[in-house]
Amino acid sequence: MDSLDFRTWFGLGSYGGLACCMLAAGAVAGFALQCHRGTPRTLARAVLICLVAGCLSLVPIWWGQDRLDFYGPSLAAGEVTFWLAWTALAGWFLPLGVLAGYIALAPPQVQESAPVPAPARDGRSGPLVSMLDDPARLREPLGAGRAWGVLIPLDGADPAGTVVLSRQLTLIGREFDNDIVVDDERTSRHHAELRWEHGHVQLLDRGSMNGTRLNRQAVRGVVPLKSGDVLEIGAQRYRFEMAAPGAANGAEEETRKMRGALPAAALATPPTLVLAALAGALAGARWELGQDITTIGRDAEHQVCLPHDSVSRLHAQIVRQRSGYFVADLHSSNGTFVNEAPVTKPQPLHAGDLLRCGEITLRCELSTAQVNASDGVVRQATPIATHLAGLAIETPQSTYSSRHDQPTVSIAPQSAAAEACRRNSVRPHGRPRKDEKVARPTSASS
């Protein structure tokens, strides 16, 4: 290859390196904006490195025009090799390496939604978004257990997922400390809130990332709700219906006359379910789901303690609502299954369903009081005993004076049952301690 060919190829390489630096800077910025990846500092640093590499690529261009074109083949081989390496590193390897590293390593952007400022109810300026510990979340304006409205899932969702609204303030979001948990990636942690005010229902978006829509219109500030309105929260759609005052007072005929009202039977408390272990060392163990939230896991502080290697420390939770029981998997290692179908979002539980946590299978049954009531005579249910590792312990029946005392996901009350389960639970790797003997469950005849 003669000197003319070398000068041509060197010019193409140096100018191509300069263009590569500029394109890499634009590609990094476009990837960050389109895919929401990387922090602002990481983005600025990557773009700055590409721009600096472009400035360094100008030096070989000057050398090619000033030295290579004038001296040509008389240049030393070491000098030519140095500027070839400079061009390759500054113009090609550095910007392409920054682009590849940013795409592979940049973390997703975390955008926290700020409260939406709006006029306060008393006319003063200030934020209107309610606090998480607002006492209105505990208050039932129509009386204990009396609902003022319902949210009915749309788009072919299970009608058993109907949510009954009875509290003065109801928070909706993706976190478990909300009153209504929506398991959807487009739903913010604390997305929206519903408030009952003297017979009127108000909807407020809590500054969510994707917004709240009412009848296909974006919600701005506080908006009133009426029967038949359609709410869009993330990718989920619900129809709101007002419950008639007659339903709250027990007047069934008046309830039927109200448009959009639900009968009182639809607002009744669901029958109490019991989980019964079917096989293994836990065969015969029973847990009554008498609390609003029941957690399942390997640790002893959970209401349903399953000391088995296949069960995670915090495996799943069961929530009791007026529309029934719902089970949700809490990112367990071996998964949660209902009738051998994996639980990927809150799923309803019914009597007769098989709930499997890891390798432990539990059957859902009606409690003893519910079964005895089927013949028209309600009898007192006997205490439900759990035979775990040869010990008879009773399932804890804890009560809470306020909402903040009630466990949500990983907090459960300590009781004698929990202490007994702790003493007899297996170690983290499923092996007993050297100084203790594994008690085997005795048969019913013994």
XYZ file of C-alpha atoms in Angstrom:
446
model
C 0.000 0.000 0.000
C 1.578 3.353 -1.063
C 1.570 6.580 0.999
C -1.484 8.024 -0.764
C -3.609 5.046 0.193
C -2.399 5.207 3.804
C -3.220 8.941 4.067
C -6.710 8.268 2.714
C -7.444 5.463 5.126
C -6.006 7.397 8.073
C -8.219 10.369 7.245
C -11.283 8.145 7.063
C -10.389 6.560 10.401
C -9.823 9.861 12.192
C -12.923 11.582 10.839
C -14.941 8.403 11.432
C -13.754 8.361 15.053
C -14.939 11.940 15.531
C -18.351 11.038 14.112
C -18.464 7.921 16.300
C -17.946 10.049 19.436
C -20.811 12.378 18.544
C -23.145 9.508 17.653
C -22.289 7.669 20.872
C -23.139 10.742 22.956
C -26.496 11.066 21.187
C -27.202 7.345 21.524
C -26.555 7.437 25.293
C -28.894 10.398 25.750
C -31.603 8.841 23.577
C -31.406 5.491 25.371
C -31.696 7.185 28.773
C -34.747 9.211 27.739
C -36.496 6.398 25.892
C -35.881 3.550 28.369
C -35.697 5.655 31.577
C -32.311 4.216 32.567
C -29.519 5.731 34.633
C -29.321 8.616 37.082
C -28.855 12.192 35.855
C -25.257 12.174 37.107
C -24.455 8.913 35.292
C -26.015 10.239 32.074
C -24.086 13.500 32.236
C -20.840 11.653 32.913
C -21.293 9.298 29.947
C -22.162 12.100 27.525
C -19.209 14.180 28.782
C -16.764 11.294 28.205
C -18.010 10.918 24.626
C -17.588 14.650 23.994
C -14.073 14.640 25.450
C -13.214 11.659 23.247
C -14.457 13.683 20.256
C -12.150 16.562 21.191
C -9.232 14.144 21.473
C -10.073 12.824 17.986
C -9.336 16.268 16.558
C -5.625 15.906 17.364
C -4.986 13.003 14.924
C -6.867 14.958 12.246
C -4.451 17.889 12.760
C -1.453 15.515 12.672
C -2.638 13.954 9.415
C -3.002 17.327 7.708
C 0.155 18.906 9.155
C 2.683 16.064 9.359
C 1.455 13.111 7.311
C 0.584 15.094 4.188
C 3.890 17.040 4.314
C 6.468 14.389 5.238
C 4.705 11.269 4.008
C 6.794 8.077 3.989
C 9.742 9.778 5.727
C 7.947 9.684 9.088
C 9.219 7.246 11.682
C 7.268 4.044 12.178
C 6.927 4.698 15.918
C 5.272 8.076 15.339
C 2.794 6.631 12.864
C 1.976 3.737 15.196
C 1.377 6.166 18.092
C -1.171 8.232 16.176
C -2.904 5.132 14.833
C -3.362 3.877 18.413
C -4.540 7.359 19.503
C -7.175 7.394 16.768
C -8.411 3.892 17.567
C -8.673 4.484 21.332
C -10.055 8.038 21.420
C -12.245 7.829 18.339
C -13.590 4.296 18.482
C -12.955 2.151 21.555
C -13.678 4.828 24.206
C -17.098 6.074 22.927
C -18.290 2.611 21.930
C -17.211 1.233 25.322
C -19.075 4.000 27.162
C -22.222 3.332 25.104
C -22.100 -0.426 25.702
C -21.415 0.009 29.414
C -24.278 2.476 29.851
C -26.759 0.174 28.112
C -25.646 -2.852 30.124
C -25.138 -1.320 33.584
C -27.309 1.769 33.913
C -30.023 1.139 36.569
C -33.691 2.012 35.989
C -34.650 5.536 36.877
C -36.586 5.935 40.144
C -39.018 8.820 40.045
C -40.793 9.617 43.283
C -44.097 11.346 42.828
C -44.549 14.563 44.763
C -47.804 15.527 46.478
C -50.123 17.570 44.315
C -50.716 21.036 45.775
C -54.359 22.031 45.749
C -56.685 24.285 47.724
C -57.526 22.816 51.113
C -61.081 21.981 52.113
C -61.278 24.920 54.482
C -60.352 27.356 51.716
C -56.703 27.821 52.673
C -53.909 27.029 50.267
C -51.878 23.890 50.948
C -51.525 20.249 50.038
C -54.684 18.191 50.088
C -53.101 14.720 49.882
C -53.970 12.790 53.031
C -51.343 11.346 55.332
C -50.905 7.586 55.609
C -51.866 7.709 59.295
C -55.003 9.801 58.714
C -57.643 8.766 61.314
C -60.269 8.804 58.554
C -58.844 5.462 57.340
C -60.246 3.881 60.513
C -63.586 5.674 60.603
C -66.741 4.130 59.114
C -69.208 7.008 58.673
C -72.293 4.804 58.171
C -71.523 2.469 61.045
C -69.469 -0.666 61.514
C -69.564 -2.894 58.436
C -71.921 -0.638 56.464
C -70.697 0.272 52.990
C -71.349 3.438 51.041
C -70.097 2.132 47.668
C -68.236 -0.540 45.724
C -65.580 -0.757 42.995
C -66.363 -3.410 40.361
C -63.464 -4.632 38.159
C -64.001 -4.324 34.405
C -62.295 -5.788 31.304
C -63.414 -9.333 32.029
C -61.906 -9.428 35.531
C -63.226 -11.822 38.158
C -66.402 -10.289 39.640
C -65.410 -11.820 42.972
C -62.772 -9.082 43.139
C -65.440 -6.455 43.866
C -64.123 -4.091 46.552
C -66.548 -2.829 49.178
C -65.967 0.728 50.428
C -66.956 1.483 54.008
C -64.169 3.727 55.393
C -64.261 7.492 55.202
C -60.833 7.522 53.493
C -59.602 4.754 51.167
C -56.079 4.751 49.712
C -55.331 2.955 46.428
C -51.853 1.964 45.256
C -49.232 -0.715 44.693
C -47.807 -0.840 48.240
C -49.269 -3.155 50.859
C -49.983 -0.280 53.278
C -52.826 0.891 51.019
C -56.454 -0.024 51.667
C -56.809 -1.327 48.088
C -53.668 -2.945 46.657
C -53.441 -2.884 42.840
C -50.765 -5.283 41.610
C -49.800 -3.456 38.416
C -46.484 -1.942 37.310
C -48.190 1.196 35.965
C -49.751 1.884 39.352
C -47.760 4.123 41.702
C -46.965 3.165 45.278
C -49.691 5.491 46.575
C -51.737 6.273 43.486
C -55.110 7.791 44.438
C -57.601 8.147 47.275
C -61.367 8.036 47.718
C -63.053 10.098 50.445
C -66.610 10.072 51.751
C -67.791 13.577 52.733
C -71.367 13.933 54.038
C -72.950 11.704 51.413
C -70.640 12.790 48.572
C -67.681 10.791 47.230
C -64.506 12.543 46.070
C -61.571 11.204 44.044
C -58.049 12.624 44.260
C -54.911 11.616 42.370
C -51.927 11.521 44.743
C -49.403 12.732 42.185
C -49.071 9.346 40.461
C -46.577 8.896 37.624
C -49.108 7.644 35.046
C -52.082 9.579 36.398
C -55.668 8.647 37.231
C -58.470 8.873 34.670
C -62.166 9.230 35.316
C -64.419 8.434 32.352
C -61.317 8.700 30.103
C -60.503 12.193 31.425
C -57.368 12.944 33.451
C -58.081 13.735 37.099
C -56.879 17.187 38.205
C -57.428 18.036 41.854
C -60.529 16.801 43.658
C -63.354 15.513 41.463
C -66.766 14.151 42.546
C -67.812 10.548 41.892
C -71.256 9.221 41.041
C -72.685 5.796 40.261
C -71.558 4.436 36.908
C -68.277 6.360 36.733
C -65.303 4.390 35.387
C -61.915 4.769 37.103
C -58.638 3.939 35.361
C -55.780 3.313 37.792
C -52.682 2.223 35.936
C -53.832 -0.547 33.579
C -56.824 -1.492 35.785
C -60.384 -0.234 35.229
C -63.176 -0.181 37.827
C -66.796 0.930 37.815
C -67.936 2.832 40.879
C -71.402 2.227 42.287
C -73.003 3.960 45.249
C -74.623 1.767 47.902
C -78.121 2.842 48.851
C -78.797 4.245 52.334
C -81.447 1.550 52.717
C -78.753 -1.119 52.512
C -76.914 0.484 55.367
C -80.074 0.531 57.474
C -81.170 -2.960 56.502
C -84.146 -1.872 54.359
C -83.800 -4.291 51.453
C -86.802 -3.048 49.484
C -85.609 0.544 49.525
C -82.178 -0.620 48.404
C -83.577 -2.281 45.309
C -85.333 0.960 44.329
C -82.096 2.947 44.323
C -80.302 3.064 41.003
C -76.918 1.350 41.074
C -77.344 0.129 44.637
C -76.324 -3.308 45.820
C -78.407 -5.523 48.135
C -77.320 -5.975 51.729
C -76.435 -9.623 51.063
C -73.686 -8.465 48.723
C -72.074 -6.580 51.614
C -72.071 -9.498 54.077
C -68.890 -10.846 55.621
C -67.568 -13.920 53.766
C -67.650 -17.298 55.557
C -64.541 -18.064 57.567
C -62.082 -20.428 55.890
C -59.643 -22.894 57.437
C -56.340 -24.111 55.976
C -55.688 -27.828 56.556
C -52.336 -29.488 55.830
C -52.727 -32.668 53.797
C -49.438 -34.590 53.972
C -46.000 -34.731 55.516
C -45.034 -33.843 59.065
C -47.740 -31.131 59.122
C -50.577 -33.497 58.172
C -53.639 -32.665 60.267
C -52.519 -29.136 61.169
C -55.252 -26.525 60.765
C -55.227 -22.742 60.763
C -58.371 -20.612 60.881
C -58.255 -17.478 58.686
C -60.023 -15.250 61.170
C -57.904 -12.129 60.720
C -58.065 -9.517 57.995
C -54.471 -10.282 56.951
C -52.842 -13.682 57.458
C -49.167 -14.176 56.591
C -47.618 -17.514 55.617
C -43.939 -18.322 55.984
C -41.208 -20.417 57.519
C -40.504 -18.038 60.414
C -42.376 -18.575 63.660
C -43.842 -15.069 63.887
C -46.280 -15.678 61.015
C -49.873 -16.744 61.688
C -49.382 -19.801 59.436
C -45.937 -21.234 60.234
C -44.719 -23.868 57.746
C -41.215 -24.971 58.866
C -40.073 -26.523 55.595
C -37.086 -25.866 53.328
C -39.294 -25.169 50.297
C -41.194 -22.388 52.114
C -39.667 -18.904 52.193
C -39.352 -16.957 55.424
C -42.142 -14.662 54.199
C -43.913 -16.676 51.520
C -47.464 -15.418 50.926
C -50.350 -13.578 52.521
C -54.125 -14.020 52.570
C -56.355 -10.948 52.801
C -59.984 -11.192 53.886
C -62.323 -8.697 52.257
C -66.090 -8.481 52.131
C -65.997 -10.017 48.677
C -64.007 -13.047 49.894
C -60.471 -14.227 50.551
C -57.547 -13.339 48.286
C -54.047 -14.838 48.298
C -50.911 -13.092 47.006
C -47.376 -14.407 46.605
C -44.743 -12.249 48.353
C -41.841 -12.931 45.958
C -41.192 -16.392 47.380
C -38.401 -18.611 46.043
C -40.533 -21.633 45.073
C -43.800 -19.850 44.306
C -47.410 -20.089 45.456
C -50.034 -22.120 43.586
C -53.841 -22.356 43.742
C -55.128 -25.593 42.207
C -51.647 -25.957 40.616
C -51.961 -22.572 38.874
C -49.153 -20.129 39.797
C -50.240 -17.034 41.708
C -48.885 -13.990 39.871
C -51.390 -11.481 41.239
C -53.970 -11.490 44.067
C -56.230 -14.478 43.406
C -59.497 -15.423 45.144
C -59.642 -18.412 47.481
C -62.741 -20.588 47.905
C -63.640 -23.595 49.986
C -62.240 -26.731 48.335
C -59.280 -24.987 46.672
C -55.790 -26.449 47.099
C -53.156 -23.899 48.127
C -49.546 -24.996 47.675
C -46.631 -23.065 49.196
C -43.419 -24.645 47.955
C -43.949 -28.356 48.603
C -46.578 -27.927 51.345
C -50.177 -28.415 50.152
C -53.060 -26.916 52.137
C -56.773 -27.437 51.523
C -59.249 -24.574 52.045
C -62.244 -25.634 54.115
C -65.129 -23.944 55.849
C -64.713 -23.483 59.584
C -66.554 -25.756 62.018
C -69.119 -23.043 62.841
C -69.948 -22.584 59.157
C -70.409 -26.321 58.598
C -72.613 -26.701 61.694
C -74.749 -23.749 60.578
C -75.671 -25.498 57.341
C -78.407 -27.524 59.148
C -80.005 -24.376 60.537
C -78.422 -24.606 64.001
C -75.332 -22.537 64.709
C -73.021 -24.234 67.199
C -69.923 -22.844 68.820
C -66.808 -23.896 66.946
C -64.254 -25.842 68.950
C -60.751 -24.359 69.200
C -58.652 -25.289 66.195
C -55.511 -27.101 67.302
C -52.343 -27.333 65.288
C -50.317 -30.542 65.707
C -46.862 -29.418 64.784
C -43.916 -31.657 65.617
C -45.913 -33.506 68.268
C -47.133 -30.376 70.104
C -50.768 -29.219 70.280
C -50.934 -25.445 69.939
C -53.832 -23.139 69.205
C -53.835 -20.705 66.338
C -53.471 -17.142 67.702
C -56.603 -15.007 67.599
C -55.222 -11.517 68.105
C -57.240 -8.337 68.043
C -56.007 -4.844 67.278
C -57.299 -1.614 68.671
C -56.394 0.468 65.617
C -55.275 0.096 62.046
C -51.654 0.831 62.896
C -51.537 -2.072 65.378
C -52.741 -4.483 62.693
C -49.974 -6.358 60.805
C -49.685 -5.791 57.083
C -47.085 -8.020 55.457
C -44.173 -9.008 57.641
C -45.322 -7.974 61.133
C -47.375 -10.465 63.126
C -48.332 -10.600 66.824
C -46.327 -12.759 69.186
C -48.254 -15.390 71.086
C -47.832 -18.700 72.832
C -48.422 -20.447 69.509
C -45.639 -18.440 67.883
C -43.263 -19.226 70.746
C -44.066 -22.945 70.499
C -43.584 -22.865 66.754
C -40.273 -21.018 67.212
C -38.985 -23.666 69.622
C -39.918 -26.473 67.231
C -39.141 -24.864 63.862
C -36.242 -26.097 61.791
C -33.032 -24.178 61.351
C -32.538 -21.928 58.221
C -31.203 -24.862 56.205
C -33.886 -27.307 57.342
C -31.643 -29.207 59.858
C -32.400 -29.456 63.613
C -29.882 -28.371 66.178
C -27.496 -30.967 67.494
C -28.835 -30.725 71.048
C -32.511 -31.275 70.236
C -34.507 -34.262 69.100
C -37.064 -34.047 66.331
C -40.461 -34.962 67.771
C -42.657 -36.971 65.497
C -46.434 -36.320 65.409
C -48.476 -38.900 67.266
C -51.518 -40.488 65.699
C -55.016 -39.530 66.757
C -55.544 -42.927 68.407
C -52.596 -42.392 70.749
